[in-house]
XYZ file of C-alpha atoms in Angstrom:
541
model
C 143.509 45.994 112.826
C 143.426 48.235 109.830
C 140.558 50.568 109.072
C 140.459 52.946 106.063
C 139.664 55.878 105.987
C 139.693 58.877 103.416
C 141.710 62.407 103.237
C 139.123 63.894 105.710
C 138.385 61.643 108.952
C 134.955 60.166 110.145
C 132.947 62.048 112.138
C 129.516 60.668 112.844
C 126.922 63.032 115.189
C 123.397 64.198 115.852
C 123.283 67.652 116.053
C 120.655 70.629 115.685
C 117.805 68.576 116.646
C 119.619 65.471 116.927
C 122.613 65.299 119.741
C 123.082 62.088 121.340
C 125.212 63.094 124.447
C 127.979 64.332 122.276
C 129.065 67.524 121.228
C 129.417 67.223 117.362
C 127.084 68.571 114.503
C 126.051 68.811 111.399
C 127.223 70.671 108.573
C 125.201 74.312 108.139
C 125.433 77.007 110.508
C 125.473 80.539 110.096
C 125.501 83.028 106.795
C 128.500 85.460 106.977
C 126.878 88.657 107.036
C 127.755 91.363 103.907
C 130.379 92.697 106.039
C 131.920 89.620 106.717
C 134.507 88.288 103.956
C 133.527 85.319 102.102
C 135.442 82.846 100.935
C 135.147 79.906 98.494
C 135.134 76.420 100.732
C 136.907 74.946 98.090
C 139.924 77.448 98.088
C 140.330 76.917 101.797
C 144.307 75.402 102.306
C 145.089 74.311 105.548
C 147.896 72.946 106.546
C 146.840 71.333 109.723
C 143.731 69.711 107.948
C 142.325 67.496 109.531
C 144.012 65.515 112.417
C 145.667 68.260 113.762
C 149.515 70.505 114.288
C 152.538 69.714 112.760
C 155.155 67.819 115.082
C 156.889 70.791 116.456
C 154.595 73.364 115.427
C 155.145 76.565 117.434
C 158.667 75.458 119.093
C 159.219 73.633 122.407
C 155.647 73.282 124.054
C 155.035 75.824 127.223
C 153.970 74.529 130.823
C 151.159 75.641 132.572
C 148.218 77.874 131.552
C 144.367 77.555 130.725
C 142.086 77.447 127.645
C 138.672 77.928 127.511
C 136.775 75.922 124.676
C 133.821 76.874 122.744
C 131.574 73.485 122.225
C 128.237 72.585 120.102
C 126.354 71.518 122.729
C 126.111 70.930 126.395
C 127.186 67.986 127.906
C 125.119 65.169 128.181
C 127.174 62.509 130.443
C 130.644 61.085 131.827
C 129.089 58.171 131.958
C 130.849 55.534 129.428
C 127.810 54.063 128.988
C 126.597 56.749 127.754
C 128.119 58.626 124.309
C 130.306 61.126 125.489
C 132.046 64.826 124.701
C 134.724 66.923 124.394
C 135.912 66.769 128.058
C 135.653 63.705 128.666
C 138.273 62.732 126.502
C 140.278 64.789 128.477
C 139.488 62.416 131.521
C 139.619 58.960 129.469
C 142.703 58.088 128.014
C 141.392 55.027 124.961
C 142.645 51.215 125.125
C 143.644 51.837 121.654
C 143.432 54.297 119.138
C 143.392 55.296 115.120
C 147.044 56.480 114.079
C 146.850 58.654 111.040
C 146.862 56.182 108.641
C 143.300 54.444 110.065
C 145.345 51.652 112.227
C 144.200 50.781 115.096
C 147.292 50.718 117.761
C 147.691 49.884 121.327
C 147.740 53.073 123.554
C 146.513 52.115 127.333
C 146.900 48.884 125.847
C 150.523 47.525 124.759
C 149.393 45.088 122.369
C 146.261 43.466 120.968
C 146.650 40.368 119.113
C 144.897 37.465 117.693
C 146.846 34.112 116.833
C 143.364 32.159 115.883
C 142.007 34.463 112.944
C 139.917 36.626 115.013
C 138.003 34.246 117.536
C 140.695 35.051 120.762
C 142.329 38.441 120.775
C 144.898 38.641 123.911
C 145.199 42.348 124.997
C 148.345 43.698 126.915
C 148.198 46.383 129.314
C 151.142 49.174 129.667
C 152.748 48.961 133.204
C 152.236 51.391 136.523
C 148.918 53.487 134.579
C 146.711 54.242 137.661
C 142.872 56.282 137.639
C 143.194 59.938 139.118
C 141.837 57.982 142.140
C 144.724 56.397 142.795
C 143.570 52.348 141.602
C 145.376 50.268 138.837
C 144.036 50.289 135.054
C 144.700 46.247 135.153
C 142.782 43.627 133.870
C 139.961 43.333 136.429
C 139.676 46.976 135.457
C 139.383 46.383 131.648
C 136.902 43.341 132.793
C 134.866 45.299 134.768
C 134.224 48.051 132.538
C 133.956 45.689 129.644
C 130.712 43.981 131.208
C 129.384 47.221 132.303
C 128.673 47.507 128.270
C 127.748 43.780 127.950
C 125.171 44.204 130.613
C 123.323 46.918 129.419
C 121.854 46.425 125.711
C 120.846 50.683 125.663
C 124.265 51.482 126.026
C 126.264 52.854 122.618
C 128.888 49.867 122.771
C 126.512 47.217 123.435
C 126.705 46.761 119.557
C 130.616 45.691 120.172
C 130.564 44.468 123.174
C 127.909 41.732 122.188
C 129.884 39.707 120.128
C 131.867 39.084 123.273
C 131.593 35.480 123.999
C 133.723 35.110 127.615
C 136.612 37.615 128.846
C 139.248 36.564 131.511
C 142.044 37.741 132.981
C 145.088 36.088 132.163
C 147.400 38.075 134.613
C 147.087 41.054 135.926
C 148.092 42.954 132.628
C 147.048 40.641 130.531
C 142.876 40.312 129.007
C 141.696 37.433 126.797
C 138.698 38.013 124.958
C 136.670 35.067 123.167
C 134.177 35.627 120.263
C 131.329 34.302 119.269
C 132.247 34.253 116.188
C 135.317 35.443 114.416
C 135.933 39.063 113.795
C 139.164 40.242 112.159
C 138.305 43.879 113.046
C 137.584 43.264 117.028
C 140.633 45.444 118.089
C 138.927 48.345 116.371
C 136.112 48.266 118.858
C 138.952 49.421 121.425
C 139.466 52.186 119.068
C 136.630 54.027 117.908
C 135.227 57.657 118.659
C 134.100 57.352 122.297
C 130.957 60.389 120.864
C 130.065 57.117 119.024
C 130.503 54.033 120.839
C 133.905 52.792 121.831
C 134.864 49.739 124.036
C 138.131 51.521 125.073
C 137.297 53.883 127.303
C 137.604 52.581 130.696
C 136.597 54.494 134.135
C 137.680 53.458 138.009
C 135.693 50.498 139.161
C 136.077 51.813 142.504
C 134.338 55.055 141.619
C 131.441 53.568 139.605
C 131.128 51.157 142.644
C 131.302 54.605 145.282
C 129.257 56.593 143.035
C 126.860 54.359 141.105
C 123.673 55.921 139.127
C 125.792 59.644 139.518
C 129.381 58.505 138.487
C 128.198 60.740 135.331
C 128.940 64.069 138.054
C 132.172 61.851 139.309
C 133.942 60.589 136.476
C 137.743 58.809 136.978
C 139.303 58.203 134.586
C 143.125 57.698 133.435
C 143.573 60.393 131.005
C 145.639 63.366 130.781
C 143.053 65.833 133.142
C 141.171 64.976 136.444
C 137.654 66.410 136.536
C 136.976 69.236 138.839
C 133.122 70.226 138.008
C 130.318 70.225 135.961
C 127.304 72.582 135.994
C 124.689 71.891 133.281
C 124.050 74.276 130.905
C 127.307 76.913 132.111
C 130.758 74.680 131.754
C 132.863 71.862 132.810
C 136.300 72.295 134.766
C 139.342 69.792 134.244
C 142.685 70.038 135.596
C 145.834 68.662 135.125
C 146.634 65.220 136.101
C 150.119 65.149 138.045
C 150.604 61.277 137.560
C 149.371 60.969 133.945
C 151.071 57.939 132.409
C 152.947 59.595 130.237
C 156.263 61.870 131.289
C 155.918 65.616 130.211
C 152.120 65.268 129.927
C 149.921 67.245 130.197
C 150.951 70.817 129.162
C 148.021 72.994 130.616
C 147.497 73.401 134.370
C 143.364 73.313 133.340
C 140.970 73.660 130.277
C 137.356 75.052 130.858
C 134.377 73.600 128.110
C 131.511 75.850 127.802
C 128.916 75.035 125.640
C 128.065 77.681 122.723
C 125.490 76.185 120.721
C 124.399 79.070 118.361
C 126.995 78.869 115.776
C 126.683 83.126 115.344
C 127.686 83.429 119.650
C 130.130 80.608 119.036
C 132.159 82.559 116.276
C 131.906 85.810 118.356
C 133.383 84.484 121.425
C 136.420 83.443 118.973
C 136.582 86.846 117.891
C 136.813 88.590 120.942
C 139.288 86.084 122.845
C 136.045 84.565 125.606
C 137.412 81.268 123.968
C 140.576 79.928 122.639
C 139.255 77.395 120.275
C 135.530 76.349 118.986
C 134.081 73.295 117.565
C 133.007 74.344 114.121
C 129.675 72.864 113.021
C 129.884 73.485 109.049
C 130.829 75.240 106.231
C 129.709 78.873 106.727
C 131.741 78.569 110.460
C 135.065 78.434 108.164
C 133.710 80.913 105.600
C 133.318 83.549 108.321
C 136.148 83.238 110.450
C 139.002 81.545 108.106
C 140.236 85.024 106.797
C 141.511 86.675 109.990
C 144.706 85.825 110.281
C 144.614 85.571 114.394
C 142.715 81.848 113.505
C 143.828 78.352 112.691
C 141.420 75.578 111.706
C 141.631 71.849 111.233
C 138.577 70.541 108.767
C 136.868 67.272 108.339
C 133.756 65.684 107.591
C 133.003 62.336 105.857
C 129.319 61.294 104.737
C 126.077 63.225 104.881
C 123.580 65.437 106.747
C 120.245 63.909 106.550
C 116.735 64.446 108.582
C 116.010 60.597 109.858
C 111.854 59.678 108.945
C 109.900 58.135 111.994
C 108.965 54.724 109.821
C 106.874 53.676 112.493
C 104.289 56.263 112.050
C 102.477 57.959 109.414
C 102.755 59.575 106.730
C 106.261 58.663 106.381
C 105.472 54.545 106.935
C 104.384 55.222 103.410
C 107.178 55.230 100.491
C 105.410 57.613 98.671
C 105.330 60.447 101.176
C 109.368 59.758 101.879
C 110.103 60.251 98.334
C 107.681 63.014 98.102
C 109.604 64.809 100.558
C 113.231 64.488 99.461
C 111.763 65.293 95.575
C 109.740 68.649 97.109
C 113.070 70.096 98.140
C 115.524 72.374 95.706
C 118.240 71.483 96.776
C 119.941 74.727 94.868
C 117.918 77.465 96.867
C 118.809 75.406 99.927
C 122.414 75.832 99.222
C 122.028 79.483 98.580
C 119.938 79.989 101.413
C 121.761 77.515 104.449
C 125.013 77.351 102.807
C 125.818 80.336 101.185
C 125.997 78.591 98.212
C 128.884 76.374 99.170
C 126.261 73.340 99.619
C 127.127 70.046 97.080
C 124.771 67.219 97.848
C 125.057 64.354 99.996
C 122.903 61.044 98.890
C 124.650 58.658 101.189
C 126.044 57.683 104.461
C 129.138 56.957 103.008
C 131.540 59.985 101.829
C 132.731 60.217 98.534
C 136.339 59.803 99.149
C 135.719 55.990 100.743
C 136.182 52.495 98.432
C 132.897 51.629 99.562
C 130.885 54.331 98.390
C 128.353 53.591 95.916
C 127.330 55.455 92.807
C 124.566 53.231 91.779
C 123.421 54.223 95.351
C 123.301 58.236 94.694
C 121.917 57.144 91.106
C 118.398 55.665 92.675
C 118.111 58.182 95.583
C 115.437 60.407 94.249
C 116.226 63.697 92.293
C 114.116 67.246 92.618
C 110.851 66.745 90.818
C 108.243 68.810 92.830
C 105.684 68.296 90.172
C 105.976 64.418 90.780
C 106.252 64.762 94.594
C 102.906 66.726 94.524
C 101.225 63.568 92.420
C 102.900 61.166 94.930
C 101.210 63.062 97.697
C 97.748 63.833 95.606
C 98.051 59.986 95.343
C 98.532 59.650 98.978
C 95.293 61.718 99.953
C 93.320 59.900 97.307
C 93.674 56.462 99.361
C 92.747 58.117 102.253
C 96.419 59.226 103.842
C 96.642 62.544 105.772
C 100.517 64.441 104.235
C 100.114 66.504 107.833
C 103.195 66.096 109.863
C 104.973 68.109 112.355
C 108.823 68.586 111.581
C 110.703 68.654 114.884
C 114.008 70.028 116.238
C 115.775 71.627 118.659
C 114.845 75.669 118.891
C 118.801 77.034 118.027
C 118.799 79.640 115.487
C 120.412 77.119 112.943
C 117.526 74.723 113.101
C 114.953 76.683 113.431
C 116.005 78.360 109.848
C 116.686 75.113 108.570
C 113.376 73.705 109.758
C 111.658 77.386 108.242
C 113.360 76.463 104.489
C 111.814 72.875 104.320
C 108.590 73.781 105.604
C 107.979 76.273 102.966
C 109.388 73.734 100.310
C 106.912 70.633 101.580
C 104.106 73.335 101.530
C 104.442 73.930 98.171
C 103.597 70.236 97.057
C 100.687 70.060 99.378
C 102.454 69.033 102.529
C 100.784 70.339 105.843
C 103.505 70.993 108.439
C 103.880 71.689 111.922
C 107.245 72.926 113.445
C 107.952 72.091 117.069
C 110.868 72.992 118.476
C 112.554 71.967 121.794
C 115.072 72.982 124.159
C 117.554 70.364 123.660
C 117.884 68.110 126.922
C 113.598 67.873 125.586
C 114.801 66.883 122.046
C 117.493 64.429 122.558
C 114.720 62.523 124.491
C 112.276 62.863 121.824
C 114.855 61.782 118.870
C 115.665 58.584 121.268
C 112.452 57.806 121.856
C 110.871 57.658 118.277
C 108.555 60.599 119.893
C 108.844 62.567 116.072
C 107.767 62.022 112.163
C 110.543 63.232 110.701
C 113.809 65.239 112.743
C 115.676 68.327 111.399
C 118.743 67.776 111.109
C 121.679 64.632 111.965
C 125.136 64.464 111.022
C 126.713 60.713 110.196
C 129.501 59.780 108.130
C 132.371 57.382 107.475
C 134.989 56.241 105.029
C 134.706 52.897 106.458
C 130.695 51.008 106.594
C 131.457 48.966 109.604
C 130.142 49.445 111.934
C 128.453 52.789 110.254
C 125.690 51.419 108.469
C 124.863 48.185 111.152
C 124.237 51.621 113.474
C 122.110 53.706 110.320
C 120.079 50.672 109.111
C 119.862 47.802 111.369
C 116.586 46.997 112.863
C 116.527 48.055 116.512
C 120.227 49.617 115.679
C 121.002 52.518 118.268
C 121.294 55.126 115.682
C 118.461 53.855 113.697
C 116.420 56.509 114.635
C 113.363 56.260 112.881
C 112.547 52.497 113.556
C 113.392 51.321 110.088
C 112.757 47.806 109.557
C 113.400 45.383 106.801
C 114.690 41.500 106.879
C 116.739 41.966 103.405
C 118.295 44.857 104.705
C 119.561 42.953 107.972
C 120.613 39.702 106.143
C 122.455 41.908 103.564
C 124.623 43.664 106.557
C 124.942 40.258 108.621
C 126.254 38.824 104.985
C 128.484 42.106 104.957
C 129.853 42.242 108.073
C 130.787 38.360 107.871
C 132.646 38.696 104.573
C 136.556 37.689 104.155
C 137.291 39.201 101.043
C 138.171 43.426 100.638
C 135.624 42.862 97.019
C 132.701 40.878 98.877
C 132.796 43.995 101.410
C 133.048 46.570 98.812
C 129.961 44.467 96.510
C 127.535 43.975 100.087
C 128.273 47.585 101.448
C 127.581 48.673 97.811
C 123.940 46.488 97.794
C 123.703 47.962 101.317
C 123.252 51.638 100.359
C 121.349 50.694 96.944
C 118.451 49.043 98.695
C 118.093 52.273 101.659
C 118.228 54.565 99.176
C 115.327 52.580 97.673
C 113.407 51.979 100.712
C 114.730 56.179 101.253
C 115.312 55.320 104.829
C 116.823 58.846 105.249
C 116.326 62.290 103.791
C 119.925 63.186 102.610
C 121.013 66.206 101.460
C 124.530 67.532 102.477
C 127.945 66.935 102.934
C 129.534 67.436 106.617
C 132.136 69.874 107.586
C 133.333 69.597 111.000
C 136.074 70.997 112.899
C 138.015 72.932 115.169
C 138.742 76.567 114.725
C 141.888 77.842 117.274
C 143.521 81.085 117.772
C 146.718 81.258 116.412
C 148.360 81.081 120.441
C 147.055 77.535 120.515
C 149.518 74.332 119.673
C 149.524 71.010 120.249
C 146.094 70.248 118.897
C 145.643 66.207 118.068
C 142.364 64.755 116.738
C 141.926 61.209 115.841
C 140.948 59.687 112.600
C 137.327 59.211 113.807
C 136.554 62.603 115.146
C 137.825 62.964 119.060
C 139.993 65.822 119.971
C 143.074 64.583 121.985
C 144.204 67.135 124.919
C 147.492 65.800 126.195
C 149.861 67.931 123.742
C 147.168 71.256 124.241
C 149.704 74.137 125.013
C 149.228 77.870 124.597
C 151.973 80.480 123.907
């Protein structure tokens, strides 16, 4: 039940112009003004980096009290079937989760074990844990919601919940799942970033039954916080649950979720106390707000940001005008002029840190050469292509200057381009519907490739946003994913990234830093190894 991971956690998103009913984003944001101190991202020591407080941090934890949290975005859904947010891990409580060390342990669940080499997995159910509504979390529960992913292929955990052959209830605590085919890493399913996809979060049947198409404004789950209200677009309410599962739990009486999605308004309303903690979307978030000593931040990020090509529709169903535009772009000046110089490049899904990242795979992804990318476009004209395309996004401040850098960069090698920008409940329907030629900007990222790069490069995968298509590339991850041996993963994942970076499925070009930043007041903070913040231990001085 093992997954590895490296020193910083995964955190996979779509952000800017790209968020899939999640919170998270990309790495980028704002440039400290002159009379803001700046500070080296490299020189940054945090203690708390990246999965959260110290045991004990800040003495014996305080009852009662509220926070208000700062997010990315707004919230998209409560929904399981849907990728979710912030809060709502607050109101689901996970089947299993990712312990520090990238194992995947039993947490609703008591135990989840396979006896056959990965074709039955038995999962055991902890005793007396009831929905806010009042109903059992018991088998038929796990059941239910289990289907509710089997039954509907658009749904994030689809992808998981396929290779679900028959599930039954062997008592009323007691699920037995049967595979299609044997999967050693099943249980991890249970435990993976519900802003992802994740089999192990688990709402009241009796709600979704009461509720049906809007369950996403009633959500029940068994977590830590009952929801009170959401209003799109101003906050979400949760409040403390007074029959949580677990004695002593939960610390706050309620925690308020705004979203903030201009990174400049989300650092302000840090400074002057309208929130208690942010989500930090990037490098210059920490460079700007790291030095007063009223802040504490926990840091991640594994993998790359990268603006996803449409495949499906010209000019960028043509090689030449893909590698055209990753070679048009200086990737210096767009460090000095996003990053504030703290950019290093990305050139693959997999970060740096993880045994399956592959050099060979950076080595072929093309390098700045503007003078060839303007012969690869000439080239493209000459048999009759048109290089005009419109580069789309969502209209924050953050990606409309991103979107301004690259269109004066594809300009210069005889690129025509359009931007468009969107409010972004418009966007996030455009990204999911292919409705784009190429996106600005998404955020994924792993230590691990499973099921990372089935999600990136899979035909029809659900984060395969620009429609990329090729049979060697989905017999290479079946081949992959079925492999026994640690060195057969490590040699297919490896052939994996060499071959997209190749067909340059993506556009990469940075590394992700993602985060929370915290007044100093705040304890208790938990994140898991694949991105989710954990609220049960949230207390406040």
């Amino acid at each position: 039940m093992k997954r590895k991971h490296g020193r910083l956690a995964v955190f996979t998103a779509i952000v800017g112009a790209v968020i899939l009913a999640t919170g998270c984003t990309a790495a980028g944001g704002s440039t400290p003004s002159d009379d803001q101190p700046s500070t080296d991202i490299d020189q940054i020591e945090n203690p708390h980096m990246p999965l959260g407080d110290p045991l004990g941090d800040g003495g014996p934890p305080v009852q009662g009290g509220e926070l208000t949290i700062g997010m990315f975005a707004d919230i998209n859904s409560f929904d399981p079937l849907q990728k979710l947010n912030m809060p709502a891990t607050a109101i689901y409580d996970q089947l299993l989760r990712y312990d520090e060390n990238g194992e995947a342990v039993p947490y609703l669940a008591s135990s989840m074990e396979t006896s056959d080499g990965g074709k039955t997995w038995v999962m055991a159910l902890r005793p007396d844990v009831r929905f806010h509504d009042g109903t059992p979390l018991d088998a038929d529960a796990v059941i239910y919601n289990i289907q509710r992913y089997i039954d509907l292929p658009e749904a994030p955990a689809h992808i998981y919940a396929s290779d679900i052959e028959s599930l039954t209830a062997e008592d009323e605590l007691t699920v037995q799942f049967v595979l299609k085919e044997p999967n050693g890493s099943f249980a991890t399913f249970f435990a993976e970033n519900p802003s992802i996809a994740s089999l192990g979060v688990v709402g009241s049947p009796a709600a979704i039954e009461e509720w049906g198409a809007d369950y996403t404004n009633h959500p029940v789950g068994a977590g830590p916080y009952k929801f009170v209200s959401w209003a799109r677009g101003d906050k979400a309410v949760v409040e403390r649950n007074d029959d949580y599962w677990q004695e002593g739990l939960p610390h706050l009486d309620r925690i308020t979720f705004v979203p903030r999605v201009d990174a400049d308004t989300r650092a302000v309303s840090l400074e002057n106390g309208e929130v208690d903690l942010i989500e930090s979307n990037g490098v210059n978030d920490f460079l700007r707000l790291v030095a007063n000593p009223d802040h504490k931040y926990y840091l991640g990020g594994e993998g790359g940001t990268y603006l996803p090509f449409n495949h499906s529709k010209p000019p960028f169903d043509d090689i030449r005008m893909r590698r055209a535009a990753v070679m048009a772009i200086d990737y210096d000046q767009m460090s000095e002029v996003l990053f504030d110089g703290q950019m290093q490049r990305a050139e693959t899904p997999m970060g740096s840190s993880s045994a399956y990242y592959s050099e060979k795979a950076a080595e072929v992804f093309p390098d700045t050469d503007q003078e060839a990318a303007k012969k690869l476009v000439e080239e493209y004209v000459a048999d009759g292509g048109d290089p005009s395309f419109a580069l789309e996004g969502s209209n924050s401040a953050d990606s409309v200057k991103t979107q301004q850098f690259l269109q004066a960069q594809w300009e210069a090698v005889g690129m025509n381009v359009d931007l468009k920008q969107h409010d972004l409940a418009t966007w996030i329907v455009e990204i999911r519907e292919a409705n784009f030629q190429i996106g600005s900007k998404s955020f994924h990222g792993s230590s691990n490739p499973y099921p990372l790069l089935e999600e990136l490069l899979e035909t029809d995968a659900y984060s395969n946003l620009g429609k990329y298509s090729n049979p060697e590339m989905d017999e290479l991850l079946r081949q992959a994913r079925d492999a026994t041996s640690e060195e057969e993963r490590i040699r297919l994942y490896g052939e994996v990234q060499v071959l997209a970076n190749e067909d340059v499925v993506n556009l990469w070009y940075a590394p992700g830093f993602l985060g929370l930043i915290s007044k100093t007041y705040v304890h208790g903070v938990e994140r898991g190894a694949t991105g989710p913040t954990y609220f049960a231990n949230f207390w406040r001085e």
